[in-house]
Structures are given as structure tokens and as C-alpha cells.
């Protein structure tokens, strides 16, 4: 039994094992994993929650949903005591999405006799989304060594970026970012990013793959941009910029049309957005199998 709270705990070998497993599930292989899993979602989600639930069903796991205000956390119970409750009830794993950063987490994991799987914690990590993005990029490009990957948008508040930058780097890709300076973390160099583009047009010219991110309004405590309209003009994927892309583009979703990406080209031939969603099922099946076996 293993936990997955941060991708930074995974070696390249372990990432490859998970992605190989996802590939075999996508190819039609099936596996049975016994036990019960709780899906504890304290933040809204469409694709992560539903694909985790579908993945559990595909593997034959008993699945229980605990959403938002329906848990005793609203009565003051701590997150740790909630997890101990699931442990006492014999759950094998808990998939969690929470608005806070779960760090440090090593002691918490050690004190639990169940598998903890992170489906997004605050601005910290979104391991399965990072794995999906690398899996999808590997399918599209074959090899990522030396490939140039550009993340555009709200880098500061993005847990998807923090998981992705590590995973793309271990496959040898060069990761750069672009966005308003107000939304670029001060410690961006420490995260493994060598270059920050102020101009998305220059970034697009540099990149083989561009990943647009949503403005994480729910995590922004102040106004970081003058308006969504000016943001789209400066950093969004417009129809004109779309013509200049020499590779594919991705977005982890949910997309804000005409803020991140022009609606008209969201599902164009250069888009991997729906491939990311499809791959979500297989990557989450692989993570569940890897953690729970
Ligand atoms: N990418 C992602 O986490 O989407 P949801 O919020 O819909 O789960």
C-alpha cells in the first residue's frame, strides 16, 4: 500500500511504471483491486471526481462519495481525524481534494493505515493531472527529451503546474512559463524553470507544446489583472495565435472560454484537451492500482 500526495516523491522509474500501467489499461487490459475507497471532495470538480469514480468502478472497488458540506469537518473535526475515521471503518484508500495545502504531510501519511491519494490540495499539488499531461504529451510527441513546454497563465496559484513542471523535467523537457508578472511565483527558478516569457507570442514561437491554465479566481485574494478581456488579449489563445502554434496545445480544464482560450478553436486539430480528459480515466486507474496493491 502506497500514498501519492506529491509527484516529487516519485522516482522516474515509478512514474514510468504508473504510465505503463495506464497504457495497458488504455489498451484494454483489466485488473481487479479489492476494497473500499472514499472520494472526499471539499472543492468543486467535474473531471477529476468523475474519472476517479469511474476508475474505481472499472477496478471493482467499492466507492463512497463525501462531498463539500456533507462531512463532519463542518462541525470542527480535523482532516486527520476524518481520515482516521475512514481507517477505522476499514477503507483501503482515500482520494482527497481540499482547498488547503497539505504540507508537510509525511507524518500524517505515516500515522495512517490507508492509502492517501491527492486529487488537488490548494496551490500545492495535483499529481494525477500532472501524470495525465505527461502521458498525453508522450502519446503526441513520442519522446519529451529536449522538447520545449510552455505553461501560460496563472502560474502562482496552479497546483497543476507544480506537479507538471517536475514530471516534464524528469522526462528531459525544458519548461518555461508566461503570464502577468503578478501571477508568476518569485521562486520560479527554484521550481526548475529557466525562462519567463512576458510576451505569449514570443513564448509560442519558442515552444513545441503550450499548456494554458485557468485564472484560479477562487485562490486569488486580490485583483491580479486589470480585466479578463485585457488578459485574454495579452495572454489568451486567440485565433491568430492558434495559427502560429507549431505543435499541440493542452489545458487541464475547466476552460474559461474567451479568457484562457477562444471557444472556436478549443477542440481544433491542434487541441489535446479532450485527450487529456480521456486519459484521465486510465491514469487514475493506474494510480489506484499502484497505490492500493
Ligand atoms: N483538471 C481538473 O482538476 O478539473 P476538475 O476541477 O473538473 O476536476
Short mmCIF file of C-alpha atoms and ligand atoms in Angstrom, two decimals:
data_model
loop_
_atom_site.label_atom_id
_atom_site.label_comp_id
_atom_site.label_asym_id
_atom_site.label_seq_id
_atom_site.Cartn_x
_atom_site.Cartn_y
_atom_site.Cartn_z
CA UNK A 1 0.00 0.00 0.00
CA UNK A 2 1.40 3.42 -1.05
CA UNK A 3 0.24 7.05 -0.92
CA UNK A 4 0.57 9.72 -3.60
CA UNK A 5 0.47 13.23 -2.16
CA UNK A 6 3.21 14.86 -4.24
CA UNK A 7 4.81 13.79 -7.53
CA UNK A 8 8.13 14.91 -6.05
CA UNK A 9 8.09 11.67 -4.02
CA UNK A 10 8.11 9.64 -7.26
CA UNK A 11 11.28 8.48 -9.00
CA UNK A 12 11.42 8.45 -12.80
CA UNK A 13 11.16 4.65 -12.63
CA UNK A 14 7.97 4.84 -10.54
CA UNK A 15 6.44 7.42 -12.90
CA UNK A 16 7.25 5.15 -15.84
CA UNK A 17 5.63 2.19 -14.05
CA UNK A 18 2.42 4.17 -13.46
CA UNK A 19 2.32 5.39 -17.07
CA UNK A 20 3.00 1.86 -18.40
CA UNK A 21 0.08 0.63 -16.32
CA UNK A 22 -2.12 3.44 -17.70
CA UNK A 23 -1.07 2.48 -21.25
CA UNK A 24 -2.03 -1.14 -20.64
CA UNK A 25 -5.45 -0.09 -19.26
CA UNK A 26 -5.95 2.13 -22.30
CA UNK A 27 -5.07 -0.88 -24.46
CA UNK A 28 -7.92 -2.86 -22.89
CA UNK A 29 -6.19 -4.77 -20.09
CA UNK A 30 -8.28 -5.14 -16.93
CA UNK A 31 -7.46 -5.71 -13.27
CA UNK A 32 -9.41 -6.23 -10.07
CA UNK A 33 -8.49 -4.43 -6.85
CA UNK A 34 -10.44 -5.37 -3.72
CA UNK A 35 -11.54 -2.97 -1.01
CA UNK A 36 -13.29 0.35 -0.41
CA UNK A 37 -12.23 3.83 -1.45
CA UNK A 38 -13.66 7.15 -0.22
CA UNK A 39 -13.76 10.12 -2.58
CA UNK A 40 -13.52 13.12 -0.28
CA UNK A 41 -14.06 16.29 -2.33
CA UNK A 42 -14.18 19.59 -0.44
CA UNK A 43 -13.84 21.66 -3.64
CA UNK A 44 -15.88 21.51 -6.85
CA UNK A 45 -14.68 19.11 -9.54
CA UNK A 46 -16.09 17.53 -12.67
CA UNK A 47 -13.39 15.55 -14.47
CA UNK A 48 -11.20 14.52 -11.52
CA UNK A 49 -14.03 13.27 -9.32
CA UNK A 50 -15.99 11.53 -12.05
CA UNK A 51 -12.95 9.89 -13.59
CA UNK A 52 -11.73 8.69 -10.18
CA UNK A 53 -15.20 7.26 -9.51
CA UNK A 54 -15.28 5.58 -12.93
CA UNK A 55 -11.73 4.29 -12.42
CA UNK A 56 -12.73 2.76 -9.05
CA UNK A 57 -15.72 1.04 -10.68
CA UNK A 58 -13.59 -0.30 -13.56
CA UNK A 59 -11.27 -1.86 -10.95
CA UNK A 60 -14.16 -3.30 -8.93
CA UNK A 61 -13.52 -1.07 -5.89
CA UNK A 62 -16.39 -0.12 -3.57
CA UNK A 63 -16.68 3.65 -3.85
CA UNK A 64 -18.18 6.21 -1.46
CA UNK A 65 -18.59 9.92 -2.22
CA UNK A 66 -18.26 12.53 0.52
CA UNK A 67 -18.84 16.00 -0.90
CA UNK A 68 -18.36 19.54 0.40
CA UNK A 69 -20.52 20.33 3.38
CA UNK A 70 -21.69 16.76 3.94
CA UNK A 71 -18.84 15.68 6.19
CA UNK A 72 -18.30 16.30 9.92
CA UNK A 73 -15.38 18.60 9.08
CA UNK A 74 -18.01 21.39 9.07
CA UNK A 75 -18.64 20.51 12.75
CA UNK A 76 -14.97 21.07 13.59
CA UNK A 77 -13.44 17.63 13.06
CA UNK A 78 -9.86 17.80 11.81
CA UNK A 79 -8.78 16.42 8.44
CA UNK A 80 -6.56 13.89 10.24
CA UNK A 81 -9.42 12.65 12.46
CA UNK A 82 -11.65 12.36 9.39
CA UNK A 83 -9.01 10.16 7.77
CA UNK A 84 -8.66 8.07 10.97
CA UNK A 85 -12.45 7.54 10.83
CA UNK A 86 -12.16 6.08 7.32
CA UNK A 87 -9.26 3.92 8.52
CA UNK A 88 -11.37 2.60 11.43
CA UNK A 89 -14.17 1.75 9.00
CA UNK A 90 -11.76 -0.42 7.03
CA UNK A 91 -11.25 1.81 3.99
CA UNK A 92 -8.24 0.91 1.89
CA UNK A 93 -7.82 4.36 0.37
CA UNK A 94 -8.99 7.98 0.44
CA UNK A 95 -8.87 10.20 -2.63
CA UNK A 96 -9.00 13.80 -1.41
CA UNK A 97 -9.43 17.29 -2.88
CA UNK A 98 -9.06 20.12 -0.39
CA UNK A 99 -8.72 23.92 -0.59
CA UNK A 100 -5.69 23.96 1.75
CA UNK A 101 -2.06 22.97 1.17
CA UNK A 102 -1.32 19.60 2.74
CA UNK A 103 2.31 20.22 3.66
CA UNK A 104 4.17 18.82 5.46
CA UNK A 105 2.34 15.51 5.09
CA UNK A 106 4.94 12.81 5.79
CA UNK A 107 3.93 12.32 9.47
CA UNK A 108 0.24 12.28 8.56
CA UNK A 109 0.84 9.54 5.96
CA UNK A 110 2.95 7.54 8.47
CA UNK A 111 0.16 7.69 11.08
CA UNK A 112 -2.45 6.24 8.73
CA UNK A 113 -3.04 2.67 7.73
CA UNK A 114 -4.63 3.56 4.39
CA UNK A 115 -3.54 4.93 1.06
CA UNK A 116 -3.85 8.72 0.59
CA UNK A 117 -4.28 9.89 -2.99
CA UNK A 118 -4.15 13.62 -3.70
CA UNK A 119 -6.73 14.92 -6.20
CA UNK A 120 -5.63 18.55 -5.66
CA UNK A 121 -4.62 20.40 -2.47
CA UNK A 122 -4.67 24.21 -2.53
CA UNK A 123 -1.84 25.61 -4.65
CA UNK A 124 0.42 22.66 -3.83
CA UNK A 125 -0.04 19.55 -5.99
CA UNK A 126 -2.38 17.83 -8.45
CA UNK A 127 -0.40 14.61 -9.08
CA UNK A 128 -2.87 12.78 -11.32
CA UNK A 129 -3.37 15.84 -13.56
CA UNK A 130 0.40 16.18 -13.93
CA UNK A 131 0.66 12.48 -14.82
CA UNK A 132 -2.21 12.83 -17.35
CA UNK A 133 -0.49 15.79 -19.01
CA UNK A 134 2.85 13.99 -19.36
CA UNK A 135 1.10 10.80 -20.54
CA UNK A 136 -0.83 12.79 -23.17
CA UNK A 137 2.30 14.65 -24.29
CA UNK A 138 4.25 11.37 -24.58
CA UNK A 139 1.47 9.95 -26.77
CA UNK A 140 1.51 13.02 -29.00
CA UNK A 141 5.29 13.56 -29.27
CA UNK A 142 6.76 10.10 -28.59
CA UNK A 143 9.75 11.42 -26.67
CA UNK A 144 9.96 14.53 -24.49
CA UNK A 145 13.76 14.81 -24.27
CA UNK A 146 14.70 18.37 -25.30
CA UNK A 147 11.06 19.31 -26.04
CA UNK A 148 10.09 22.83 -25.09
CA UNK A 149 6.99 23.06 -22.90
CA UNK A 150 5.42 26.44 -22.08
CA UNK A 151 2.83 26.97 -19.32
CA UNK A 152 0.73 30.12 -19.81
CA UNK A 153 -1.46 31.88 -17.26
CA UNK A 154 -1.89 31.88 -13.50
CA UNK A 155 1.31 30.05 -12.56
CA UNK A 156 1.30 31.28 -8.94
CA UNK A 157 -1.93 29.55 -7.95
CA UNK A 158 -1.56 26.46 -10.11
CA UNK A 159 -1.11 23.05 -8.48
CA UNK A 160 -1.29 21.53 -11.99
CA UNK A 161 1.86 23.47 -12.92
CA UNK A 162 3.68 22.46 -9.71
CA UNK A 163 3.09 18.77 -10.46
CA UNK A 164 3.68 19.12 -14.21
CA UNK A 165 6.98 21.02 -14.07
CA UNK A 166 8.59 18.19 -12.09
CA UNK A 167 7.21 15.42 -14.30
CA UNK A 168 8.09 17.11 -17.62
CA UNK A 169 11.59 17.82 -16.28
CA UNK A 170 12.27 14.19 -15.35
CA UNK A 171 11.44 13.23 -18.94
CA UNK A 172 14.05 15.74 -20.17
CA UNK A 173 11.70 18.51 -21.37
CA UNK A 174 12.59 22.20 -20.92
CA UNK A 175 9.82 24.04 -19.08
CA UNK A 176 9.21 27.80 -19.33
CA UNK A 177 6.32 29.96 -18.18
CA UNK A 178 4.43 33.00 -19.42
CA UNK A 179 1.86 35.20 -17.71
CA UNK A 180 1.33 38.52 -15.97
CA UNK A 181 4.30 39.14 -13.62
CA UNK A 182 1.72 39.40 -10.80
CA UNK A 183 0.91 35.71 -11.38
CA UNK A 184 4.46 34.33 -11.63
CA UNK A 185 5.86 32.99 -8.32
CA UNK A 186 9.01 34.72 -7.02
CA UNK A 187 10.71 31.35 -6.54
CA UNK A 188 10.02 30.21 -10.12
CA UNK A 189 13.74 29.39 -10.66
CA UNK A 190 13.72 27.04 -7.67
CA UNK A 191 10.87 25.12 -9.31
CA UNK A 192 13.15 24.27 -12.24
CA UNK A 193 12.05 26.98 -14.69
CA UNK A 194 14.87 28.68 -16.60
CA UNK A 195 12.94 31.29 -18.60
CA UNK A 196 9.91 33.54 -18.05
CA UNK A 197 8.27 34.98 -21.18
CA UNK A 198 6.43 38.30 -20.80
CA UNK A 199 5.16 38.01 -24.36
CA UNK A 200 2.99 34.99 -25.16
CA UNK A 201 3.77 35.47 -28.87
CA UNK A 202 7.50 35.02 -28.17
CA UNK A 203 6.69 32.06 -25.92
CA UNK A 204 4.63 30.39 -28.65
CA UNK A 205 7.49 30.82 -31.10
CA UNK A 206 9.81 29.06 -28.62
CA UNK A 207 7.50 26.19 -27.59
CA UNK A 208 6.77 22.74 -29.00
CA UNK A 209 3.83 22.30 -26.63
CA UNK A 210 1.82 25.05 -24.89
CA UNK A 211 -0.31 24.39 -21.80
CA UNK A 212 -2.82 27.11 -20.95
CA UNK A 213 -4.01 27.35 -17.35
CA UNK A 214 -7.17 28.85 -15.89
CA UNK A 215 -7.12 32.00 -13.76
CA UNK A 216 -7.65 30.44 -10.31
CA UNK A 217 -10.09 33.12 -9.09
CA UNK A 218 -11.09 31.03 -6.06
CA UNK A 219 -7.49 31.18 -4.77
CA UNK A 220 -6.72 34.82 -5.66
CA UNK A 221 -7.08 37.12 -2.65
CA UNK A 222 -6.72 40.32 -4.70
CA UNK A 223 -7.05 41.53 -8.28
CA UNK A 224 -4.00 40.41 -10.24
CA UNK A 225 -5.17 41.51 -13.70
CA UNK A 226 -6.88 44.72 -14.94
CA UNK A 227 -9.70 42.78 -16.68
CA UNK A 228 -10.42 39.36 -18.20
CA UNK A 229 -10.71 40.99 -21.60
CA UNK A 230 -7.25 42.57 -21.47
CA UNK A 231 -5.85 39.31 -20.04
CA UNK A 232 -7.26 37.34 -23.00
CA UNK A 233 -5.82 39.85 -25.48
CA UNK A 234 -2.39 39.70 -23.84
CA UNK A 235 -2.10 36.03 -22.82
CA UNK A 236 -5.05 34.04 -24.18
CA UNK A 237 -5.07 31.57 -27.07
CA UNK A 238 -6.71 33.73 -29.72
CA UNK A 239 -7.49 32.53 -33.24
CA UNK A 240 -4.45 34.46 -34.55
CA UNK A 241 -2.10 32.86 -32.03
CA UNK A 242 -3.61 29.45 -32.74
CA UNK A 243 -2.44 29.73 -36.37
CA UNK A 244 1.13 30.31 -35.14
CA UNK A 245 1.30 27.22 -32.88
CA UNK A 246 3.73 24.72 -34.37
CA UNK A 247 2.69 21.90 -32.06
CA UNK A 248 -0.27 20.96 -29.87
CA UNK A 249 -1.87 22.83 -27.02
CA UNK A 250 -3.34 21.47 -23.78
CA UNK A 251 -5.47 22.76 -20.90
CA UNK A 252 -6.21 20.72 -17.75
CA UNK A 253 -9.74 22.18 -17.60
CA UNK A 254 -12.13 23.60 -16.74
CA UNK A 255 -11.59 26.12 -19.56
CA UNK A 256 -12.92 29.67 -19.35
CA UNK A 257 -13.76 30.41 -22.97
CA UNK A 258 -12.65 33.84 -24.26
CA UNK A 259 -10.47 34.22 -21.14
CA UNK A 260 -7.96 31.35 -21.49
CA UNK A 261 -8.84 30.08 -24.98
CA UNK A 262 -11.10 31.26 -27.83
CA UNK A 263 -14.13 28.94 -27.81
CA UNK A 264 -14.00 28.45 -31.58
CA UNK A 265 -10.62 26.66 -31.52
CA UNK A 266 -10.91 24.82 -28.18
CA UNK A 267 -11.37 21.44 -29.89
CA UNK A 268 -9.32 22.13 -33.04
CA UNK A 269 -6.91 19.67 -34.63
CA UNK A 270 -4.11 21.18 -32.50
CA UNK A 271 -6.03 20.61 -29.26
CA UNK A 272 -5.26 17.75 -26.83
CA UNK A 273 -7.87 18.94 -24.32
CA UNK A 274 -10.28 16.02 -24.78
CA UNK A 275 -7.39 13.53 -24.99
CA UNK A 276 -6.35 14.75 -21.52
CA UNK A 277 -9.88 14.05 -20.25
CA UNK A 278 -9.98 10.58 -21.88
CA UNK A 279 -6.55 9.69 -20.49
CA UNK A 280 -7.71 10.76 -17.02
CA UNK A 281 -9.61 7.52 -16.61
CA UNK A 282 -6.64 5.27 -17.46
CA UNK A 283 -4.08 7.28 -15.47
CA UNK A 284 -6.38 7.26 -12.40
CA UNK A 285 -6.96 3.51 -12.77
CA UNK A 286 -3.17 3.11 -12.85
CA UNK A 287 -2.64 5.31 -9.77
CA UNK A 288 -5.33 3.46 -7.80
CA UNK A 289 -3.86 0.09 -8.74
CA UNK A 290 -0.29 1.23 -8.00
CA UNK A 291 -1.23 2.73 -4.61
CA UNK A 292 -3.64 0.07 -3.39
CA UNK A 293 -1.86 -3.11 -4.43
N1 LIG B 1 -8.45 19.50 -14.10
C1 LIG B 1 -9.27 19.40 -13.05
O1 LIG B 1 -8.84 19.19 -11.91
O2 LIG B 1 -10.60 19.54 -13.36
P1 LIG B 1 -11.81 19.42 -12.32
O3 LIG B 1 -11.70 20.58 -11.37
O4 LIG B 1 -13.05 19.47 -13.16
O5 LIG B 1 -11.66 18.13 -11.60
#
